[in-house]
Short mmCIF file of C-alpha atoms in Angstrom, two decimals:
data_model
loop_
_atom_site.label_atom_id
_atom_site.label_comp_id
_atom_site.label_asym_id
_atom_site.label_seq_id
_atom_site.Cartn_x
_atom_site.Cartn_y
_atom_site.Cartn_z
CA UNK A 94 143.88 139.07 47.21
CA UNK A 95 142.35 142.38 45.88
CA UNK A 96 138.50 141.45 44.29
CA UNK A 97 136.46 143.53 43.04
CA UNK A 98 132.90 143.12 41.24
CA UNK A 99 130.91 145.59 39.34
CA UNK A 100 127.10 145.19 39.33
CA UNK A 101 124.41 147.75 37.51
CA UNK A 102 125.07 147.34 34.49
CA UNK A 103 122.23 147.37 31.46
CA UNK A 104 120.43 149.15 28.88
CA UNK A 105 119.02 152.43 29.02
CA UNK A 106 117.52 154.96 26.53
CA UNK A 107 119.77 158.21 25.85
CA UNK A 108 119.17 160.85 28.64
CA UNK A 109 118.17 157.93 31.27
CA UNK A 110 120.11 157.07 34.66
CA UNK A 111 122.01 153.91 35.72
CA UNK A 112 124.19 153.67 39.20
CA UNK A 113 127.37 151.53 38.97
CA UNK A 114 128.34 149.53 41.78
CA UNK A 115 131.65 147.83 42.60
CA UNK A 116 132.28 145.60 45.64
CA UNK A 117 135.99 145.30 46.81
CA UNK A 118 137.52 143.54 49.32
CA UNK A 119 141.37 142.29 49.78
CA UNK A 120 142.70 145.09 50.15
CA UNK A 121 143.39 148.35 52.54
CA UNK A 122 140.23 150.13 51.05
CA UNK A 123 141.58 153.88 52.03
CA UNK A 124 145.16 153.11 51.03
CA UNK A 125 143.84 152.81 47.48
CA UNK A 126 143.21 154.94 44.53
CA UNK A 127 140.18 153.35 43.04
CA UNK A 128 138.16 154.50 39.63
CA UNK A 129 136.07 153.27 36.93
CA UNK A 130 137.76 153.11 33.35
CA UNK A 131 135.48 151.87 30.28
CA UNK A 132 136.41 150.09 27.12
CA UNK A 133 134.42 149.73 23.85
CA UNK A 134 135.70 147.05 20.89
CA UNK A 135 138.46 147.97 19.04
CA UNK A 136 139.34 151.63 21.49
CA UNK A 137 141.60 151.12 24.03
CA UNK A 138 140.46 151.85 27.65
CA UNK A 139 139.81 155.13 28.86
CA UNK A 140 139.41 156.43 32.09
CA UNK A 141 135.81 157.87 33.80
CA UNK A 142 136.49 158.90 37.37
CA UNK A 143 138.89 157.79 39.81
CA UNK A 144 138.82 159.07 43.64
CA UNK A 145 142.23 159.42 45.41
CA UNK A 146 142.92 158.15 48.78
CA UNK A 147 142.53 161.67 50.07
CA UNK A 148 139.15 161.47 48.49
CA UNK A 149 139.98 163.92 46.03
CA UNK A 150 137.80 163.11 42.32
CA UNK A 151 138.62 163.50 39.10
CA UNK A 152 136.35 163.23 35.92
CA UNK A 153 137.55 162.64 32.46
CA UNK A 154 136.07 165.99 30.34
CA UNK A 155 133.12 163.43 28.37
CA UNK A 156 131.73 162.64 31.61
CA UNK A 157 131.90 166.02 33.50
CA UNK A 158 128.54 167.17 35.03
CA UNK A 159 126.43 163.79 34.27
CA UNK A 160 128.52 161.26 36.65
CA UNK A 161 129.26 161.31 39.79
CA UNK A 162 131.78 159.06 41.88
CA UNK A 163 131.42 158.02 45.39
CA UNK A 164 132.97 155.58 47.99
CA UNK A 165 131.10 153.99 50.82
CA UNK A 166 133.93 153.46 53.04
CA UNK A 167 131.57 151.28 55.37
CA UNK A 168 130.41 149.00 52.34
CA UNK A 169 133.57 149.03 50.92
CA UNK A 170 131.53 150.05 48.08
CA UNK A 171 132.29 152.03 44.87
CA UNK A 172 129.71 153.96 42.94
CA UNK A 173 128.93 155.72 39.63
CA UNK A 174 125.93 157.05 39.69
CA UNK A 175 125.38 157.95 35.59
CA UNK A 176 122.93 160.57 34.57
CA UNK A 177 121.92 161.98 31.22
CA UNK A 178 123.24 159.37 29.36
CA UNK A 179 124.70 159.48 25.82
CA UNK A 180 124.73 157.11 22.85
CA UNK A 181 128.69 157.27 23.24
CA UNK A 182 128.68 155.83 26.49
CA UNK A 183 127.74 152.63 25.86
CA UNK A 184 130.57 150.49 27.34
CA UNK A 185 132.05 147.95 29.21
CA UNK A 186 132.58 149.71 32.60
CA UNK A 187 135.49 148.41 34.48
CA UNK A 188 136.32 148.88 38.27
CA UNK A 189 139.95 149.14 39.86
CA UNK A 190 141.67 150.10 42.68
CA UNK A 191 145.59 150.00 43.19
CA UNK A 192 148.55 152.25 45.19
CA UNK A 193 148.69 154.40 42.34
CA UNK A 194 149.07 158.66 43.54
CA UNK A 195 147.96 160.29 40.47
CA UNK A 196 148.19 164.58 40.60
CA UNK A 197 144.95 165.92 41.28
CA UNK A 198 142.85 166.72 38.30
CA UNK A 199 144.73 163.51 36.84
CA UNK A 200 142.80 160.32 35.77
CA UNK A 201 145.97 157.99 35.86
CA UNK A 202 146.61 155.49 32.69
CA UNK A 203 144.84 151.55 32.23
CA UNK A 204 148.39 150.92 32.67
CA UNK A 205 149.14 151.94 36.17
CA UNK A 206 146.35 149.49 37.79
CA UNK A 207 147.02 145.99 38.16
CA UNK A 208 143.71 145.37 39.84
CA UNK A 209 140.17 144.77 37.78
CA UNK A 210 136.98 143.99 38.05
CA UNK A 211 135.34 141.80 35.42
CA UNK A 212 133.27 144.71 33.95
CA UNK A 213 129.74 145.72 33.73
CA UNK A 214 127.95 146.77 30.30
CA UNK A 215 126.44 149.70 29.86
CA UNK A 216 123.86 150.31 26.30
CA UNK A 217 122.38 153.71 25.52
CA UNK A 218 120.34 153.54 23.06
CA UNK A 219 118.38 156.39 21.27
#
């Protein structure tokens, strides 16, 4: 059974740092696409970063340059480190991983994960 749980969530002033953690288990960890999405009330869920199982990244455009994804294969770890934070992206940060094969440079759609984590807020404030 695929599990995953964010941690590192909280609230930070605009241009501050917070690192992301998700802990999975259940699952072939390098057979899996895994990313963070985020949702705020009343927006539908977008996607951050996802890493492929050839470890190539991809970064939606918002987030370009200030986050960074990372896997700890030994830790069966994922990471998003956050820098530079923004007022707009205060969230609920959401981890998944699933057998999805996305084209590089492509951040796949809420839709093609069935696997979640339980989500982690994130609060910039000014």
């Amino acid at each position: 059974q695929v599990q995953l749980e964010e941690s590192g969530g909280g609230s930070v002033q605009a241009g501050g740092s917070l690192r992301l953690s998700c802990a999975a288990s259940g699952f072939p960890y390098d057979e899996y696409t895994m990313g963070w999405f985020r949702q705020v009330p009343g927006k539908e869920r977008e996607g951050v970063a996802v890493v492929l199982v050839d470890d190539t990244i991809s970064y939606a455009d918002s987030v370009k340059g200030r986050f960074t994804i990372a896997k700890d294969n030994a830790k069966n770890t994922l990471y998003l480190q956050m820098n530079n934070l923004k007022l707009e992206d205060t969230a609920m940060y959401y981890c998944t991983a699933d057998r999805v094969f996305p084209l590089r440079g492509m951040i796949p759609t809420p839709g093609a994960f069935k696997n979640w984590g339980h989500g982690t807020q994130v609060t910039v404030s000014s």
